[in-house]
C-alpha positions in Angstrom: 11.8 33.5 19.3 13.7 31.6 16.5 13.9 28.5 18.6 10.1 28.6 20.1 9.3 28.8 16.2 10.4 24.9 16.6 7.4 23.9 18.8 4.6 23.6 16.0 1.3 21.0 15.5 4.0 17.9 15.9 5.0 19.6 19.5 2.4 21.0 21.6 3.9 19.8 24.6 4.8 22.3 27.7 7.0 20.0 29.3 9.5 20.3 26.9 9.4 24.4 27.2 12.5 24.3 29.5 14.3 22.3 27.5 13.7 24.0 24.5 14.8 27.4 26.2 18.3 25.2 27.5 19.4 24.4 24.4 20.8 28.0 23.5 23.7 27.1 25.7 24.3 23.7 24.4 27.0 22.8 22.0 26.4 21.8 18.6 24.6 24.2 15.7 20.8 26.1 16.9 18.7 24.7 13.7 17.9 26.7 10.9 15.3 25.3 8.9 16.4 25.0 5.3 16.3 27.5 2.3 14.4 26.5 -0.4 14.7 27.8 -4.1 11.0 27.4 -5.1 9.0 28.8 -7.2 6.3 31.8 -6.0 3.7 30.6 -8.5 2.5 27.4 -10.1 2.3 27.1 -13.7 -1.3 27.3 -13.6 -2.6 30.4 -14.6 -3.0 31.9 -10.3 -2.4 34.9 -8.2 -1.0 35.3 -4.5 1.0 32.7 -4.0 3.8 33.4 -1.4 6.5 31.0 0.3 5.5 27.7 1.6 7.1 26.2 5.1 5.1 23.6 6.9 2.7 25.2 9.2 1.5 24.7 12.9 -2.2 23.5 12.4 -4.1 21.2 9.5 -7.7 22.0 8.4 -9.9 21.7 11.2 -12.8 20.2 8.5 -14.1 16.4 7.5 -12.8 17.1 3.9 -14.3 14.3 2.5 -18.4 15.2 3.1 -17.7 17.9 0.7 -18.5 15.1 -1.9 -22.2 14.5 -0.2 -22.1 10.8 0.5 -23.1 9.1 3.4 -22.0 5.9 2.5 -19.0 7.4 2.1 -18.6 9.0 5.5 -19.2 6.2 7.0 -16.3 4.1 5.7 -14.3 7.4 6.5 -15.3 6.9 9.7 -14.4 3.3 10.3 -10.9 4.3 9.4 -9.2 5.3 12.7 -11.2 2.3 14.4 -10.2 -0.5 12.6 -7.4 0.2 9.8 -4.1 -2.2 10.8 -2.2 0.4 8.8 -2.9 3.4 11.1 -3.1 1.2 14.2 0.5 0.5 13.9 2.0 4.1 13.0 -0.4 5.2 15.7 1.6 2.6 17.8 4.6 3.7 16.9 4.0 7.2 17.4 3.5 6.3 21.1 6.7 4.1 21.6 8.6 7.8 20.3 6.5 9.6 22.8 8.0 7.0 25.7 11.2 7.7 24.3 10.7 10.6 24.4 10.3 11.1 28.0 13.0 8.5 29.0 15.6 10.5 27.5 14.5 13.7 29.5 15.0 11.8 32.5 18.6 12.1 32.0 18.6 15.4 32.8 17.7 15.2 36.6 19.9 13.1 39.3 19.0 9.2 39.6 17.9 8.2 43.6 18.5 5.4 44.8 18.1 3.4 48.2 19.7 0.6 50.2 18.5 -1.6 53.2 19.9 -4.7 54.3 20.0 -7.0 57.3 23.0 -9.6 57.9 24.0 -11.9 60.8 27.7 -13.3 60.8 30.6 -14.7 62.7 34.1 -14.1 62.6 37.2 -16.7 64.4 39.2 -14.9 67.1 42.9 -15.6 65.7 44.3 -15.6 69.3 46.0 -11.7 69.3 44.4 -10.7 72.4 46.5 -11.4 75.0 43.4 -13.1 77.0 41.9 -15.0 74.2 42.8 -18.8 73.9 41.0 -18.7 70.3 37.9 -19.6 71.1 35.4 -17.4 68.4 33.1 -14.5 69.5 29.8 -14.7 69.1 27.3 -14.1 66.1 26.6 -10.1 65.5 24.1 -8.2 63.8 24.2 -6.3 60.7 22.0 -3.1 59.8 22.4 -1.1 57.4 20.2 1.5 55.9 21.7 4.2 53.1 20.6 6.9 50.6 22.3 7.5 47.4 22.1 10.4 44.5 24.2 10.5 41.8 23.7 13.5 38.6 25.7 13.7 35.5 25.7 17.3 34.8 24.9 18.4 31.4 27.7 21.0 30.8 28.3 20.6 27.3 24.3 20.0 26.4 25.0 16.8 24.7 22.3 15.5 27.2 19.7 18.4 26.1 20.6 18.0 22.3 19.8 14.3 22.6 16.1 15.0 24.0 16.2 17.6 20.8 16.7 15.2 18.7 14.4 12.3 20.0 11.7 15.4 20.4 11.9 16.0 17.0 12.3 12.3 16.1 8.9 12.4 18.0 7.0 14.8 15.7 8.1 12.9 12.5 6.3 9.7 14.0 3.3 12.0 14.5 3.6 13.5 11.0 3.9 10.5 9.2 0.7 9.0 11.2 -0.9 12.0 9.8 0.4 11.5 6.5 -0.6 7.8 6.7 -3.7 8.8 7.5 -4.5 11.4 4.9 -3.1 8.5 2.2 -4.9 6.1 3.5 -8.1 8.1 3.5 -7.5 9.4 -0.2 -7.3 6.0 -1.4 -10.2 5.1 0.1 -11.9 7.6 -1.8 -10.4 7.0 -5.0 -11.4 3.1 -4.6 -15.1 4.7 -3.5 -15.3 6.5 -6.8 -14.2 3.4 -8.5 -16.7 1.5 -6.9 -19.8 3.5 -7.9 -18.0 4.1 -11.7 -18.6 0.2 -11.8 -22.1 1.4 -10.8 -23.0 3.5 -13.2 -21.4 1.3 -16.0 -23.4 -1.4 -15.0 -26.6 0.6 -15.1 -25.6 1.6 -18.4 -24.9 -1.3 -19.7 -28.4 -3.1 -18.0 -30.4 -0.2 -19.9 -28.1 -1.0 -22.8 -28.9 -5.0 -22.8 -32.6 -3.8 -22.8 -32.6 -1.7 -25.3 -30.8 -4.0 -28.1 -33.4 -6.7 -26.8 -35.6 -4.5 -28.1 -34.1 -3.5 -31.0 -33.3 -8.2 -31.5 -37.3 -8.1 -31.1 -37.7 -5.8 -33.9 -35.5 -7.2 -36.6 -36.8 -10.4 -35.7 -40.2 -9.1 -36.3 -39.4 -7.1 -39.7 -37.5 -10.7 -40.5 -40.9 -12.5 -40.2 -42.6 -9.9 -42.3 -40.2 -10.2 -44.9 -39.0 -6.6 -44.7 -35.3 -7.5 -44.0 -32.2 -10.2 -44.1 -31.4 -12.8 -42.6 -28.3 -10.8 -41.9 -30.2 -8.0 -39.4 -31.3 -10.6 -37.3 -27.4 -11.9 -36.9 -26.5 -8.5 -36.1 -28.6 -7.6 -33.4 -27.8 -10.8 -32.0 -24.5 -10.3 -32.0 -25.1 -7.0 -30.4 -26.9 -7.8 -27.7 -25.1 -11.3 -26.8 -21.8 -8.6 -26.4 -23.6 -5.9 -24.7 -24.4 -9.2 -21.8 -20.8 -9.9 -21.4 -19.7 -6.6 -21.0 -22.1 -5.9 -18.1 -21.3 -9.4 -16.5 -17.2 -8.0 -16.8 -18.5 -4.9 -14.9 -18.9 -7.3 -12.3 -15.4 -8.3 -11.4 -14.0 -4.5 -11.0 -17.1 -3.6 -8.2 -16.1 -6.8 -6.6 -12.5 -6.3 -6.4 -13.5 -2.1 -5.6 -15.5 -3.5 -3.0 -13.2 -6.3 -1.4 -10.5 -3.5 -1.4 -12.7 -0.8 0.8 -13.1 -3.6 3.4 -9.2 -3.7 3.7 -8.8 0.3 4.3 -11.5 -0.1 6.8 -9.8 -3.2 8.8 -12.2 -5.6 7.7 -12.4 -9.4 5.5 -14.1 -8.5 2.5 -17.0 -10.6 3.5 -17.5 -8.2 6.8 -19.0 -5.1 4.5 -21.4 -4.3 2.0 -22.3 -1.6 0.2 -25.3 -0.8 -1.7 -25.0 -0.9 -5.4 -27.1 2.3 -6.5 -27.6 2.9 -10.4 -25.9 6.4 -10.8 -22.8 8.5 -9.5 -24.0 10.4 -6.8 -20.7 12.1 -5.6 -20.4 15.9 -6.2 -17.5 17.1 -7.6 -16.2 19.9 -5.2 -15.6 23.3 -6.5 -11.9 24.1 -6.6 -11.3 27.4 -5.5 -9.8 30.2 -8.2 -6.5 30.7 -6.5 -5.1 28.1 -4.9 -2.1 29.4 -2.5 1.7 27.7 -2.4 1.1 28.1 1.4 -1.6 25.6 1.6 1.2 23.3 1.2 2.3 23.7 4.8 -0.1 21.7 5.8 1.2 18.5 4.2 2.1 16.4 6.7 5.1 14.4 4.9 6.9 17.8 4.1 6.3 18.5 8.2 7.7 15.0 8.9 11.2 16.2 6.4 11.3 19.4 7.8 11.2 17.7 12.1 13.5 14.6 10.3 16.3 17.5 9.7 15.8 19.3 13.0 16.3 16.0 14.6 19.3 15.4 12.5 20.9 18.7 13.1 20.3 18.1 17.0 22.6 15.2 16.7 25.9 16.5 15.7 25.6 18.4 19.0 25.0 15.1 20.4 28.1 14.3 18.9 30.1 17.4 19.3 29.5 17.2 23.5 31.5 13.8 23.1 34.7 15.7 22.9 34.3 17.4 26.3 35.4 15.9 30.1 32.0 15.0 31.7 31.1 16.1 35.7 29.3 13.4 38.0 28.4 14.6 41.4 27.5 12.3 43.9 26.1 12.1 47.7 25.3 9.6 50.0 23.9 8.6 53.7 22.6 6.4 55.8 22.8 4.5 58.9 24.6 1.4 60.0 24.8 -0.5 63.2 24.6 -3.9 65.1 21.1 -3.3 66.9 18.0 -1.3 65.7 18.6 0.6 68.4 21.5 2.0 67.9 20.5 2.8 64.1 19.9 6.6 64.8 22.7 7.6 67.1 25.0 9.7 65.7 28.2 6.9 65.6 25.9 4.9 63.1 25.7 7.5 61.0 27.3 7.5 57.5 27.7 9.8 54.7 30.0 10.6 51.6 29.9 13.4 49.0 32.2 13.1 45.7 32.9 14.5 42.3 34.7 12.7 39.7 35.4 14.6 36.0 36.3 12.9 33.4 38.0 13.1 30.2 38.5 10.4 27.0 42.2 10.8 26.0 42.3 8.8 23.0 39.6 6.9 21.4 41.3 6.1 17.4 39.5 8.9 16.2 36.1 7.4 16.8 34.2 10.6 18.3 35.4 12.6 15.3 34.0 9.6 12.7 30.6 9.8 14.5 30.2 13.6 14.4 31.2 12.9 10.5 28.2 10.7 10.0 26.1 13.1 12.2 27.1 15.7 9.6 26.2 13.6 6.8 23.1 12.6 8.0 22.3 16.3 8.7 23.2 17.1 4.7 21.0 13.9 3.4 17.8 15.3 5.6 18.1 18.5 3.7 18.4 16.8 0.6 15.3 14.9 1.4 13.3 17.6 2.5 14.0 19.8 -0.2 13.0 16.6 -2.8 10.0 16.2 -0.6 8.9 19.9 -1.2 9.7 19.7 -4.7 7.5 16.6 -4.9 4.6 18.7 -3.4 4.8 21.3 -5.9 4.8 18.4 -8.5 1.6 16.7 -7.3 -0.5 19.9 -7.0 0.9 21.1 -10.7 -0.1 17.8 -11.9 -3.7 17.7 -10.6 -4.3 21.5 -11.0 -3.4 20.3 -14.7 -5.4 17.7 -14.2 -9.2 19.3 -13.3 -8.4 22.1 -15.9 -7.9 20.0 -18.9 -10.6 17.2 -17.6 -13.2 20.2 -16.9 -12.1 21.0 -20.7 -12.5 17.5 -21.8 -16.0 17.1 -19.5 -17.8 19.8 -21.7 -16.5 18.3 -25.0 -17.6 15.2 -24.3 -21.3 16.3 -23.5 -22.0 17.6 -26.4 -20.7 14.6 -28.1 -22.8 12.9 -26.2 -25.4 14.7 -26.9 -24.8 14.5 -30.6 -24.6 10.7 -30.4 -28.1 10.7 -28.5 -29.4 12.5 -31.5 -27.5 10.6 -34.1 -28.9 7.0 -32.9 -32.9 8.5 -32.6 -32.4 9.3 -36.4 -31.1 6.2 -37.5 -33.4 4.2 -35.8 -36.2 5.9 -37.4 -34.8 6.1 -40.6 -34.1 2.0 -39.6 -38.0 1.8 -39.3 -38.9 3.8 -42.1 -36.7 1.2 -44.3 -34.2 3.8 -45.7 -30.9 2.7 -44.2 -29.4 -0.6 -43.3 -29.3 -2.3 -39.4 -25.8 -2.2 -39.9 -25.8 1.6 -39.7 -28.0 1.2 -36.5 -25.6 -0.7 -34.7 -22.9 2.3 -35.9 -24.6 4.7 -34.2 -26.1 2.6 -31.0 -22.4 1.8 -30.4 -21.3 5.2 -31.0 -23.9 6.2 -28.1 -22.9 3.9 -25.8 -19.5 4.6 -26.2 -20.3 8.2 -25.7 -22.1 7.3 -22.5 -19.3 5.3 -21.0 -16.7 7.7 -21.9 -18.8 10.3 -19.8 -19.1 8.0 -16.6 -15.4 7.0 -16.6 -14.7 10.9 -17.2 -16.8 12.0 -14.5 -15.0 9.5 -12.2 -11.4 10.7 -13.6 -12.5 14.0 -12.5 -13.4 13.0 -8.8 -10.6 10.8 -8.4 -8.2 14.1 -9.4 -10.0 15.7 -6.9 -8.9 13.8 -4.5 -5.8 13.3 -5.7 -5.8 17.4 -5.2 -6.8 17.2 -1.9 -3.9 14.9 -1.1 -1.4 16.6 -2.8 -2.4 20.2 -0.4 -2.3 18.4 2.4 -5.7 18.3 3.5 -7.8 20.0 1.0 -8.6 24.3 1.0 -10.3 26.4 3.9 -14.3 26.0 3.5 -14.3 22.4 1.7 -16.1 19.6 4.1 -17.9 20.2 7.4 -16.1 21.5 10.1 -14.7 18.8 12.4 -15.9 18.9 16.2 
């Protein structure tokens, strides 16, 4: 049962059952998969954690509609159509597939056949007592044969090979499904960035008109002779930066944009997307307890764990080098001068052999290669053990993340809304003439900045989200629409 444990999501293949089930009498070490030293529990304040080891099946669920955008969904969808990126690991993922399969061909005989025709012509050299050496005459040639030959696998060096290149097969398909899951996360992230730039530049349009406004009233209480030269400047001034900021916004969308049409496989002047004048993704709801084992799922810590295997299949590969290897071979056929003599039983021929053999001396070469198999073996655990530890870091860091953000998110709307009511009281105390502009343009700036800060919070938040997602592999059980 320990070794059909082996076959998970990067192995569903039933033709590799048997060899599988072979491989307990091959030479070399049956793979263990590596004991980690890890932690039961994040540092986050959670219950119910329990061991993590990467699992047989990813989230069957289109994580990524949990955020209700359809603009969104359909970039996600473009993905596996038209990304280079993916197109190429998906590529490569089928050359190990034919690999594969050619190195199970070496466990069943090779078949070969042989026909041939020839006419020739030989001198008579004048030994037969009658002959005055004249030549015979031309002969026919036909020849027709049947040959097998099989190296038998005694030693399983042939069956620890297709191990290895099995496993080698299910880190090409893990680290397609990594490469996917990256490449999707980042669109996101470059999504949210997209409609942050949005909602700045809505903000700062409704912020252009509002300090127009405000340049009309100055310049009004100017002509009346209510106020300074000096208000007038200031509101100018206000209002001239508040247009240069929102024509900056303008660079970050385009570059947001340019860089969505990239992840989806197309020139930046192939897409568009709508601008809209608000952030309309919603934040998804993190579930209370978020388990160690949800890390299975990730596909890079699948694609160490089947990098080892592979590895450890290897030094078998290695170790069968030591040992004599048995060829058995047959053969048959016919041969004769005229077709029809081809079946009679004197143009038969046939042959059956076995040959065994055995390297004597090689300088000490076999022993250097099961050396570097060895170390190869010990620098895949080390690598998947980093890589698990680098899971554990990336969910700590965004479970950190959301909690102090969702902190930070309520803090900052009531500052907000205290910087709402501070500018209504100083533009009415403005207007009744007991304060100066200058303390206007205090608290309209103080607003704004309050406004901004919100937008480009909200967008942290979503973007650790996702980050979240990423880091467990695929997201939690009930986020997104189930995937047909």
């Amino acid at each position: 049962m320990g070794r059909m444990n082996l076959i998970f999501k990067y192995s569903r293949r039933w033709w590799l059952l048997p060899t599988v089930l072979l491989a307990g009498c091959a030479v070399g070490p049956d793979y263990v998969r590596p004991q980690l030293d890890i932690p039961t529990a994040y540092s986050e304040p959670a219950t119910g954690w329990k061991h993590a080891y990467p699992a047989s099946a990813q989230l069957d669920a289109i994580w990524w509609t949990a955020y209700g955008d359809e603009a969104l969904n359909g970039l996600m969808s473009a993905i596996d159509l038209d990304n280079q990126n993916l197109k190429a690991a998906e590529a490569r993922y089928r050359q190990a597939q034919a690999l594969l399969r050619a190195s199970t061909s070496s466990l069943f005989p090779t078949l070969n056949a042989n026909a041939s025709v020839g006419r020739s012509q030989s001198a008579n050299l004048g030994n037969d007592a009658n002959s005055s050496g004249s030549q015979r005459g031309p002969t026919n040639q036909y020849n027709f044969s049947l040959g097998a030959s099989w190296d038998v696998d005694l030693w399983g060096g042939v069956r620890r090979s297709i191990e290895a290149q099995a496993a080698n097969a299910q880190v090409s398909e893990a680290q397609l499904a990594a490469l996917r899951l990256s490449t999707q996360t980042m669109l996101l992230q470059t999504y949210i960035a997209l409609r942050v730039s949005d909602a700045q530049q809505k903000l700062m349009a409704e912020t252009v008109d509002a300090y127009t406004r405000s340049l009309e009233m100055t310049q009004n209480r100017y002509q009346a002779g209510i106020i300074t030269r000096a208000d007038v400047a200031q509101a100018q001034t206000q209002l001239e930066s508040a247009r240069t900021q929102l024509i900056d916004l303008e660079i970050s969308r385009t570059q947001s944009k340019n860089a969505l049409a990239i992840l989806v496989g197309k020139a930046p002047s192939q897409i568009s997307v709508e601008q809209i004048d608000d952030l309309p993704l919603k934040l998804p709801d993190v579930p209370v307890m978020v388990g160690s084992e949800w890390l299975e799922r990730r596909p890079d810590v699948a694609a160490a764990e089947r990098a080892v295997a592979a590895a450890n299949a290897q030094i078998g590969v290695t170790q069968a080098a030591f040992y004599p290897s048995l060829t058995l071979s047959a053969s048959g056929g016919y041969q004769a001068n005229h077709w029809s003599d081809w079946f009679d039983l004197p143009g038969r021929v046939w042959a059956l052999g076995a040959g065994l053999a055995q390297l004597i001396f090689d300088g000490g070469y076999r022993a250097a290669m099961k050396d570097n198999a060895v170390a190869a073996y010990d620098a895949t655990v080390a690598d998947y053990k980093q890589t698990v530890l680098t899971a554990f870091q990336e969910t700590e860091n965004q479970l950190t993340a959301l909690r102090v953000l969702d902190d930070e998110w309520r803090s900052q709307q009531a500052a907000l809304n205290a910087a709402r009511d501070t500018e209504t009281l100083v533009v009415n105390q403005y207007k009744a003439g007991t304060t100066t502009y200058l303390n206007v343009v205090a608290a309209q700036t103080a607003r704004l900045n309050a406004e901004n800060n919100a937008i480009q919070l909200r967008g942290r938040q979503l973007i650790a989200s996702a980050a979240l997602i990423n880091a467990l592999g695929g997201g939690w059980p009930g986020l997104g629409s189930e995937a047909n």
